[in-house]
């Protein structure tokens, strides 16, 4: 018997199957699997079948923050209050909904982004919980790419941390509106006002305080030295919100805050906060200043008018509303969920997505109404043991139906969407379609990868492509050795599946040793990848010692090496392959001051026709569509194909691109990938049927390799004369106490071979920061400092609070090879109080002595 997905009977069966595992095998949809069917009847009865929620009531949001700021803890409370879970999951106990991987529960951290959908106040919220560890920054990057808004969680004790700045910049690059939630306000040393000021100075945003913390004493009143965090004050409605009536925080007690409130100091601070809020909004929003000029009273402006102004300014990324709470103690989460609905945009309130046609023309996607053809972006792939690849997509236009035939415009292949799923972390629900603006999962796609554009198979715009997802290049690598010859094939297939899931991993084979080298973003990244190979993919292999991944390039900035004619003529298995090409290779001027994170290929919209960026290189394949307009093509700097061929231009361009990438994937010194090069096709001659795609790619690869070897000097014969090694340069942010600044800077500049870029200090006295737009910062005082510092017998606590109050942030560029073991070194230098975070920003030239030493080491000399 088929059970309708949304029926009450199915809910009863689901509930029965959970409580009677011995009988659950009889129900087909409860079979054991990696991703399980949805099991929450309460959720099913209220929200799950609302697949056609109006697009204005949808919110696609992400939770972003530094590691251990409380992202997953906050998300678990959201799910409980929305009715998705019966009990609140705990990170320390390893029973959370969002952290479902064994590696996540063992370590107590988020490793992979998890998507979930729930309802809140007649709105559909598609939420993605992202990792905070720098090794898994690709998860943040590809999640933010498809989201419409973000909730940034900050640790009230640590304030704005290094990785907070990183994820903030990732969101800023995509123009994502954000709201901020200052968490852990119940901890000693928490400073809401200090954190707001750090947002202004370190994140460069305009934080607008819409809540202030409520500090109360269980014995001596609000002004006592033992005051603790008890709730929040809503500045807009002038209400006190407390959660002490329910241990799970489900019930909120609201009390008006006016002149009759017992704590007049709190009332006066709330009035000050509301006055500051109205003045901040008046400086940025015309409607509020009109209301203020009419009413002439800060307190007389209605809450709904303030909310409307905050929404307008948040959607334009002009301001960032700031809330506070303590998620672990179940305080402040529901108002945060209200703010997601009230202040963050729906898909239709975001600017239309931009896509590029093969001729370079940029078009808007999603602005054509209901009749617009399907256009979706694949932003994540997950391997499931039973279902195979699960491709996460965001639909930007049209509607994606199950059993639909699709066209992957990135790989130029046809795919079929066998089934569509709605994800609830590790639980799934089969759905008939995914509407515009929503996020879902497709089963049955064989070749689709992260960043691919999916269209309707009958769409004439075959080359239409959305902007891709930037993928950082691996900076560490380790060998992966199968235990036996029979394990080689399973290991190879497992690594391919793993890289399809996580494109920030990379693999290459050392031609001299035959070793398979797996690259990643850090030690933890490779450790987790190896664990997954053993546990999830069930292969037998061992991982070798981790090493830094270097790169190679040509010597000399601006040097151009040309190979005007390179002939390929070879017979393989009785079939002749011929082609002739001309290429030029130029060394790009990428100084350390202009370092950009290397990434996977992305098309650019610059003036150069056919320009594409890949892993720090620029590739120019400007092929004319036909040979008839040769003179016009030459004037435009394009290459006209000579000879005869029936190969379509897009397929021809793809073969040339593959040949260039093949040459750039292996350098001439130690076999590391090439970077900082600009490769241009200058000539192409084909020989009809003999010019196969493989022959064209091989010809191009050989020409590019020869151009790099010559390095602008055709007479040279030594690779070492024209090539050099590059090492990863890390953007390092170190947070230390004032007294340790000199010691740490000396270590960075001397031992670590680094270059200090800035030293930013945070002072408690900086209560106001002027802004060119007349924005006046408001940050309330921090009673937690005073409360914690005056307790008797708490000298150690006073020391911790003093350290948190007077910290400095050092930013420097340091070679990655010098950062190995820095965690323990920093603890020794700062007495255990220093923190740091780093991310790769590019590659810098290695000095000659270091290069010679590395080459001797790698070659065994």
Short mmCIF file of N, CA and C in Angstrom, two decimals, residues 484-627:
data_model
loop_
_atom_site.label_atom_id
_atom_site.label_comp_id
_atom_site.label_asym_id
_atom_site.label_seq_id
_atom_site.Cartn_x
_atom_site.Cartn_y
_atom_site.Cartn_z
N UNK A 484 47.15 -3.13 -0.32
CA UNK A 484 47.54 -4.16 -1.28
C UNK A 484 47.17 -3.72 -2.69
N UNK A 485 47.62 -4.48 -3.67
CA UNK A 485 47.32 -4.15 -5.06
C UNK A 485 45.82 -4.20 -5.33
N UNK A 486 45.13 -5.13 -4.70
CA UNK A 486 43.68 -5.25 -4.91
C UNK A 486 42.91 -4.07 -4.33
N UNK A 487 43.55 -3.29 -3.45
CA UNK A 487 42.88 -2.13 -2.84
C UNK A 487 43.07 -0.86 -3.65
N UNK A 488 43.90 -0.88 -4.69
CA UNK A 488 44.21 0.34 -5.43
C UNK A 488 42.98 0.93 -6.10
N UNK A 489 42.21 0.10 -6.78
CA UNK A 489 41.03 0.59 -7.49
C UNK A 489 39.98 1.13 -6.52
N UNK A 490 39.61 0.42 -5.42
CA UNK A 490 38.66 0.99 -4.46
C UNK A 490 39.13 2.31 -3.85
N UNK A 491 40.43 2.42 -3.57
CA UNK A 491 40.96 3.66 -3.00
C UNK A 491 40.83 4.79 -4.01
N UNK A 492 41.15 4.51 -5.28
CA UNK A 492 41.03 5.53 -6.32
C UNK A 492 39.59 6.02 -6.47
N UNK A 493 38.63 5.09 -6.50
CA UNK A 493 37.23 5.47 -6.64
C UNK A 493 36.74 6.23 -5.41
N UNK A 494 37.18 5.81 -4.22
CA UNK A 494 36.75 6.50 -2.99
C UNK A 494 37.29 7.93 -2.95
N UNK A 495 38.53 8.13 -3.38
CA UNK A 495 39.11 9.48 -3.39
C UNK A 495 38.37 10.36 -4.38
N UNK A 496 37.99 9.80 -5.54
CA UNK A 496 37.21 10.58 -6.51
C UNK A 496 35.88 11.02 -5.92
N UNK A 497 35.19 10.10 -5.23
CA UNK A 497 33.91 10.45 -4.61
C UNK A 497 34.10 11.49 -3.51
N UNK A 498 35.20 11.37 -2.76
CA UNK A 498 35.46 12.32 -1.68
C UNK A 498 35.75 13.71 -2.22
N UNK A 499 36.50 13.79 -3.32
CA UNK A 499 36.82 15.09 -3.92
C UNK A 499 35.59 15.70 -4.55
N UNK A 500 34.69 14.86 -5.08
CA UNK A 500 33.44 15.40 -5.61
C UNK A 500 32.61 16.03 -4.49
N UNK A 501 32.67 15.44 -3.31
CA UNK A 501 31.99 16.04 -2.15
C UNK A 501 32.67 17.32 -1.71
N UNK A 502 33.98 17.27 -1.57
CA UNK A 502 34.74 18.39 -1.02
C UNK A 502 35.78 18.84 -2.04
N UNK A 503 35.45 19.83 -2.88
CA UNK A 503 36.39 20.25 -3.93
C UNK A 503 37.64 20.94 -3.40
N UNK A 504 37.70 21.28 -2.10
CA UNK A 504 38.93 21.87 -1.57
C UNK A 504 39.99 20.80 -1.32
N UNK A 505 39.61 19.52 -1.42
CA UNK A 505 40.59 18.45 -1.46
C UNK A 505 41.13 18.35 -2.89
N UNK A 506 42.32 17.86 -3.02
CA UNK A 506 42.91 17.68 -4.34
C UNK A 506 43.73 16.40 -4.37
N UNK A 507 43.92 15.84 -5.54
CA UNK A 507 44.71 14.61 -5.66
C UNK A 507 45.61 14.71 -6.88
N UNK A 508 46.79 14.18 -6.76
CA UNK A 508 47.71 14.06 -7.90
C UNK A 508 48.61 12.87 -7.64
N UNK A 509 49.20 12.37 -8.70
CA UNK A 509 50.09 11.21 -8.61
C UNK A 509 51.51 11.67 -8.88
N UNK A 510 52.42 11.37 -7.96
CA UNK A 510 53.82 11.69 -8.15
C UNK A 510 54.39 10.73 -9.19
N UNK A 511 54.79 11.26 -10.33
CA UNK A 511 55.24 10.41 -11.43
C UNK A 511 56.54 9.68 -11.11
N UNK A 512 57.36 10.24 -10.20
CA UNK A 512 58.63 9.59 -9.87
C UNK A 512 58.43 8.43 -8.90
N UNK A 513 57.59 8.61 -7.90
CA UNK A 513 57.40 7.58 -6.88
C UNK A 513 56.14 6.75 -7.10
N UNK A 514 55.20 7.27 -7.92
CA UNK A 514 53.95 6.57 -8.12
C UNK A 514 52.97 6.73 -6.99
N UNK A 515 53.29 7.55 -5.99
CA UNK A 515 52.41 7.74 -4.84
C UNK A 515 51.20 8.61 -5.20
N UNK A 516 50.08 8.27 -4.59
CA UNK A 516 48.89 9.11 -4.69
C UNK A 516 48.93 10.13 -3.57
N UNK A 517 48.92 11.40 -3.91
CA UNK A 517 49.04 12.48 -2.93
C UNK A 517 47.69 13.18 -2.79
N UNK A 518 47.17 13.19 -1.57
CA UNK A 518 45.89 13.83 -1.27
C UNK A 518 46.16 15.17 -0.61
N UNK A 519 45.63 16.25 -1.20
CA UNK A 519 45.86 17.60 -0.67
C UNK A 519 44.64 18.13 0.05
N UNK A 520 44.87 18.98 1.05
CA UNK A 520 43.78 19.56 1.82
C UNK A 520 44.18 20.89 2.41
N UNK A 521 43.28 21.48 3.18
CA UNK A 521 43.49 22.81 3.73
C UNK A 521 44.22 22.82 5.06
N UNK A 522 44.42 21.65 5.68
CA UNK A 522 45.09 21.63 6.96
C UNK A 522 45.17 20.21 7.50
N UNK A 523 45.82 20.09 8.65
CA UNK A 523 46.01 18.77 9.25
C UNK A 523 44.67 18.13 9.62
N UNK A 524 43.78 18.90 10.22
CA UNK A 524 42.47 18.36 10.59
C UNK A 524 41.67 17.96 9.36
N UNK A 525 41.76 18.76 8.31
CA UNK A 525 41.04 18.47 7.07
C UNK A 525 41.47 17.11 6.50
N UNK A 526 42.77 16.87 6.41
CA UNK A 526 43.27 15.60 5.89
C UNK A 526 42.98 14.46 6.84
N UNK A 527 43.03 14.71 8.12
CA UNK A 527 42.72 13.67 9.11
C UNK A 527 41.28 13.20 8.98
N UNK A 528 40.36 14.15 8.83
CA UNK A 528 38.95 13.80 8.67
C UNK A 528 38.74 13.08 7.34
N UNK A 529 39.41 13.53 6.28
CA UNK A 529 39.28 12.87 4.98
C UNK A 529 39.74 11.42 5.05
N UNK A 530 40.84 11.18 5.75
CA UNK A 530 41.33 9.81 5.87
C UNK A 530 40.37 8.96 6.68
N UNK A 531 39.83 9.51 7.75
CA UNK A 531 38.86 8.76 8.55
C UNK A 531 37.64 8.39 7.73
N UNK A 532 37.21 9.30 6.87
CA UNK A 532 36.05 9.02 6.03
C UNK A 532 36.35 7.95 4.99
N UNK A 533 37.56 7.96 4.45
CA UNK A 533 37.93 6.90 3.51
C UNK A 533 37.85 5.53 4.17
N UNK A 534 38.26 5.46 5.43
CA UNK A 534 38.27 4.17 6.12
C UNK A 534 36.88 3.77 6.61
N UNK A 535 36.14 4.73 7.18
CA UNK A 535 34.86 4.38 7.81
C UNK A 535 33.68 4.45 6.86
N UNK A 536 33.60 5.50 6.03
CA UNK A 536 32.45 5.67 5.14
C UNK A 536 32.59 4.89 3.84
N UNK A 537 33.81 4.89 3.28
CA UNK A 537 34.01 4.22 2.00
C UNK A 537 34.60 2.82 2.15
N UNK A 538 34.96 2.46 3.37
CA UNK A 538 35.39 1.08 3.69
C UNK A 538 36.59 0.62 2.86
N UNK A 539 37.54 1.51 2.64
CA UNK A 539 38.74 1.12 1.91
C UNK A 539 39.87 0.83 2.88
N UNK A 540 40.88 0.12 2.41
CA UNK A 540 42.04 -0.22 3.24
C UNK A 540 43.24 0.57 2.73
N UNK A 541 43.65 1.56 3.50
CA UNK A 541 44.75 2.42 3.09
C UNK A 541 45.38 3.06 4.31
N UNK A 542 46.56 3.61 4.11
CA UNK A 542 47.28 4.32 5.17
C UNK A 542 47.71 5.68 4.63
N UNK A 543 47.78 6.66 5.55
CA UNK A 543 48.18 8.01 5.16
C UNK A 543 49.59 8.29 5.66
N UNK A 544 50.38 8.90 4.78
CA UNK A 544 51.75 9.22 5.14
C UNK A 544 51.87 10.54 5.89
N UNK A 545 53.09 11.01 6.03
CA UNK A 545 53.35 12.25 6.75
C UNK A 545 52.83 13.45 5.97
N UNK A 546 52.26 14.40 6.70
CA UNK A 546 51.70 15.59 6.05
C UNK A 546 52.82 16.57 5.69
N UNK A 547 52.73 17.15 4.50
CA UNK A 547 53.72 18.11 4.02
C UNK A 547 53.01 19.32 3.44
N UNK A 548 53.77 20.41 3.34
CA UNK A 548 53.24 21.64 2.75
C UNK A 548 53.18 21.48 1.23
N UNK A 549 52.13 21.98 0.62
CA UNK A 549 51.97 21.92 -0.83
C UNK A 549 52.48 23.22 -1.45
N UNK A 550 53.57 23.13 -2.18
CA UNK A 550 54.15 24.30 -2.83
C UNK A 550 53.62 24.42 -4.26
N UNK A 551 54.00 25.47 -4.95
CA UNK A 551 53.64 25.65 -6.35
C UNK A 551 54.85 26.16 -7.12
N UNK A 552 54.72 26.15 -8.44
CA UNK A 552 55.82 26.59 -9.30
C UNK A 552 55.33 27.66 -10.26
N UNK A 553 56.29 28.42 -10.80
CA UNK A 553 55.96 29.43 -11.81
C UNK A 553 57.23 29.77 -12.59
N UNK A 554 57.08 30.61 -13.61
CA UNK A 554 58.25 31.06 -14.37
C UNK A 554 58.95 32.19 -13.61
N UNK A 555 60.24 32.31 -13.84
CA UNK A 555 60.98 33.41 -13.25
C UNK A 555 60.70 34.70 -14.00
N UNK A 556 60.79 35.82 -13.27
CA UNK A 556 60.74 37.12 -13.90
C UNK A 556 59.34 37.64 -14.14
N UNK A 557 58.98 38.71 -13.41
CA UNK A 557 57.67 39.33 -13.60
C UNK A 557 57.55 39.90 -15.01
N UNK A 558 56.44 39.65 -15.66
CA UNK A 558 56.18 40.21 -16.97
C UNK A 558 56.86 39.51 -18.12
N UNK A 559 57.62 38.44 -17.85
CA UNK A 559 58.30 37.71 -18.92
C UNK A 559 57.26 36.98 -19.77
N UNK A 560 57.40 37.08 -21.10
CA UNK A 560 56.48 36.41 -22.02
C UNK A 560 57.27 35.38 -22.82
N UNK A 561 56.80 34.13 -22.79
CA UNK A 561 57.44 33.06 -23.54
C UNK A 561 56.47 32.59 -24.61
N UNK A 562 56.92 32.60 -25.87
CA UNK A 562 56.04 32.25 -26.99
C UNK A 562 56.53 31.00 -27.71
N UNK A 563 55.57 30.16 -28.05
CA UNK A 563 55.82 29.02 -28.95
C UNK A 563 54.85 29.22 -30.11
N UNK A 564 55.28 29.86 -31.20
CA UNK A 564 54.35 30.23 -32.28
C UNK A 564 53.76 29.03 -33.02
N UNK A 565 54.48 27.90 -33.02
CA UNK A 565 53.97 26.75 -33.76
C UNK A 565 54.47 25.47 -33.09
N UNK A 566 53.54 24.67 -32.65
CA UNK A 566 53.88 23.40 -31.99
C UNK A 566 53.05 22.30 -32.65
N UNK A 567 53.73 21.36 -33.28
CA UNK A 567 53.07 20.31 -34.05
C UNK A 567 52.93 19.04 -33.22
N UNK A 568 51.75 18.45 -33.29
CA UNK A 568 51.51 17.14 -32.66
C UNK A 568 51.08 16.19 -33.77
N UNK A 569 51.84 15.11 -33.94
CA UNK A 569 51.53 14.12 -34.99
C UNK A 569 51.95 12.76 -34.46
N UNK A 570 50.97 11.99 -34.02
CA UNK A 570 51.28 10.71 -33.39
C UNK A 570 50.20 9.69 -33.74
N UNK A 571 50.63 8.44 -33.85
CA UNK A 571 49.70 7.36 -34.14
C UNK A 571 49.56 6.49 -32.89
N UNK A 572 48.33 6.35 -32.43
CA UNK A 572 48.05 5.56 -31.22
C UNK A 572 47.00 4.51 -31.57
N UNK A 573 47.38 3.24 -31.39
CA UNK A 573 46.48 2.12 -31.67
C UNK A 573 45.97 2.17 -33.11
N UNK A 574 46.86 2.51 -33.99
CA UNK A 574 46.52 2.52 -35.40
C UNK A 574 45.74 3.73 -35.87
N UNK A 575 45.49 4.69 -34.97
CA UNK A 575 44.73 5.88 -35.34
C UNK A 575 45.63 7.11 -35.22
N UNK A 576 45.70 7.87 -36.29
CA UNK A 576 46.58 9.03 -36.32
C UNK A 576 45.89 10.25 -35.70
N UNK A 577 46.65 11.00 -34.93
CA UNK A 577 46.15 12.24 -34.35
C UNK A 577 47.07 13.39 -34.68
N UNK A 578 46.51 14.48 -35.21
CA UNK A 578 47.33 15.62 -35.63
C UNK A 578 46.68 16.92 -35.19
N UNK A 579 47.53 17.88 -34.89
CA UNK A 579 47.07 19.25 -34.59
C UNK A 579 48.28 20.15 -34.52
N UNK A 580 48.07 21.45 -34.74
CA UNK A 580 49.15 22.44 -34.61
C UNK A 580 48.60 23.66 -33.90
N UNK A 581 49.30 24.11 -32.89
CA UNK A 581 48.84 25.26 -32.12
C UNK A 581 49.99 26.22 -31.87
N UNK A 582 49.64 27.44 -31.52
CA UNK A 582 50.59 28.42 -31.05
C UNK A 582 50.10 28.97 -29.72
N UNK A 583 51.00 29.14 -28.76
CA UNK A 583 50.62 29.64 -27.43
C UNK A 583 51.65 30.65 -26.94
N UNK A 584 51.23 31.47 -26.01
CA UNK A 584 52.16 32.35 -25.29
C UNK A 584 51.86 32.23 -23.80
N UNK A 585 52.92 32.27 -23.00
CA UNK A 585 52.80 32.17 -21.54
C UNK A 585 53.50 33.37 -20.94
N UNK A 586 52.78 34.07 -20.08
CA UNK A 586 53.32 35.28 -19.46
C UNK A 586 53.27 35.14 -17.94
N UNK A 587 54.33 35.57 -17.26
CA UNK A 587 54.38 35.57 -15.80
C UNK A 587 53.61 36.79 -15.29
N UNK A 588 52.57 36.54 -14.51
CA UNK A 588 51.76 37.62 -13.96
C UNK A 588 52.46 38.29 -12.81
N UNK A 589 52.22 39.58 -12.66
CA UNK A 589 52.81 40.35 -11.57
C UNK A 589 51.87 40.26 -10.38
N UNK A 590 52.14 39.33 -9.48
CA UNK A 590 51.32 39.14 -8.28
C UNK A 590 52.19 39.36 -7.06
N UNK A 591 52.29 40.63 -6.64
CA UNK A 591 53.09 40.93 -5.46
C UNK A 591 52.34 40.51 -4.22
N UNK A 592 53.05 40.41 -3.12
CA UNK A 592 52.43 39.97 -1.86
C UNK A 592 51.37 40.94 -1.40
N UNK A 593 51.50 42.21 -1.74
CA UNK A 593 50.49 43.19 -1.33
C UNK A 593 49.21 43.02 -2.13
N UNK A 594 49.30 42.28 -3.23
CA UNK A 594 48.12 42.11 -4.10
C UNK A 594 47.72 40.65 -4.21
N UNK A 595 48.00 39.89 -3.12
CA UNK A 595 47.72 38.46 -3.12
C UNK A 595 46.22 38.25 -3.04
N UNK A 596 45.74 37.31 -3.84
CA UNK A 596 44.36 36.89 -3.76
C UNK A 596 44.32 35.39 -3.56
N UNK A 597 43.27 34.93 -2.89
CA UNK A 597 43.14 33.50 -2.66
C UNK A 597 43.00 32.78 -3.98
N UNK A 598 43.84 31.80 -4.21
CA UNK A 598 43.72 31.01 -5.43
C UNK A 598 42.46 30.19 -5.37
N UNK A 599 41.86 30.01 -6.50
CA UNK A 599 40.56 29.36 -6.52
C UNK A 599 40.40 28.54 -7.76
N UNK A 600 39.32 27.81 -7.80
CA UNK A 600 38.99 27.07 -9.00
C UNK A 600 38.53 28.03 -10.08
N UNK A 601 38.27 27.46 -11.24
CA UNK A 601 38.02 28.31 -12.39
C UNK A 601 36.76 29.13 -12.26
N UNK A 602 36.86 30.39 -12.64
CA UNK A 602 35.70 31.27 -12.70
C UNK A 602 35.83 32.15 -13.92
N UNK A 603 34.74 32.30 -14.64
CA UNK A 603 34.76 33.19 -15.81
C UNK A 603 34.68 34.62 -15.35
N UNK A 604 35.36 35.49 -16.03
CA UNK A 604 35.36 36.90 -15.66
C UNK A 604 34.64 37.70 -16.70
N UNK A 605 34.20 38.86 -16.25
CA UNK A 605 33.46 39.71 -17.17
C UNK A 605 34.27 40.89 -17.63
N UNK A 606 35.61 40.72 -17.70
CA UNK A 606 36.46 41.82 -18.09
C UNK A 606 36.41 42.07 -19.58
N UNK A 607 37.34 42.96 -20.01
CA UNK A 607 37.34 43.35 -21.40
C UNK A 607 37.99 42.30 -22.29
N UNK A 608 38.78 41.40 -21.73
CA UNK A 608 39.48 40.40 -22.52
C UNK A 608 38.51 39.29 -22.88
N UNK A 609 38.37 39.03 -24.17
CA UNK A 609 37.45 38.00 -24.64
C UNK A 609 38.01 36.62 -24.31
N UNK A 610 37.16 35.74 -23.76
CA UNK A 610 37.55 34.37 -23.50
C UNK A 610 38.44 34.19 -22.30
N UNK A 611 38.53 35.18 -21.40
CA UNK A 611 39.41 35.10 -20.23
C UNK A 611 38.75 34.28 -19.13
N UNK A 612 39.53 33.39 -18.54
CA UNK A 612 39.07 32.56 -17.43
C UNK A 612 40.19 32.45 -16.41
N UNK A 613 39.83 32.47 -15.14
CA UNK A 613 40.82 32.33 -14.07
C UNK A 613 40.75 30.93 -13.49
N UNK A 614 41.91 30.36 -13.23
CA UNK A 614 41.95 29.02 -12.66
C UNK A 614 43.19 28.89 -11.79
N UNK A 615 42.96 28.71 -10.50
CA UNK A 615 44.05 28.42 -9.56
C UNK A 615 45.18 29.44 -9.64
N UNK A 616 44.82 30.72 -9.70
CA UNK A 616 45.82 31.78 -9.75
C UNK A 616 46.36 32.06 -11.13
N UNK A 617 45.90 31.32 -12.14
CA UNK A 617 46.33 31.53 -13.52
C UNK A 617 45.22 32.20 -14.32
N UNK A 618 45.61 32.82 -15.43
CA UNK A 618 44.64 33.38 -16.36
C UNK A 618 44.77 32.61 -17.68
N UNK A 619 43.63 32.15 -18.18
CA UNK A 619 43.59 31.38 -19.43
C UNK A 619 42.75 32.16 -20.44
N UNK A 620 43.33 32.42 -21.60
CA UNK A 620 42.63 33.17 -22.65
C UNK A 620 42.47 32.26 -23.86
N UNK A 621 41.23 31.86 -24.14
CA UNK A 621 40.92 31.04 -25.31
C UNK A 621 39.88 31.81 -26.11
N UNK A 622 40.32 32.73 -26.93
CA UNK A 622 39.41 33.59 -27.69
C UNK A 622 39.25 33.04 -29.10
N UNK A 623 38.36 32.07 -29.23
CA UNK A 623 38.13 31.44 -30.52
C UNK A 623 36.98 32.13 -31.25
N UNK A 624 37.18 32.44 -32.51
CA UNK A 624 36.09 32.99 -33.32
C UNK A 624 35.10 31.88 -33.63
N UNK A 625 33.81 32.23 -33.65
CA UNK A 625 32.77 31.24 -33.88
C UNK A 625 32.82 30.66 -35.30
N UNK A 626 33.31 31.41 -36.26
CA UNK A 626 33.39 30.94 -37.65
C UNK A 626 34.66 31.48 -38.28
N UNK A 627 35.06 30.85 -39.35
CA UNK A 627 36.29 31.27 -40.03
C UNK A 627 36.03 32.30 -41.12
#
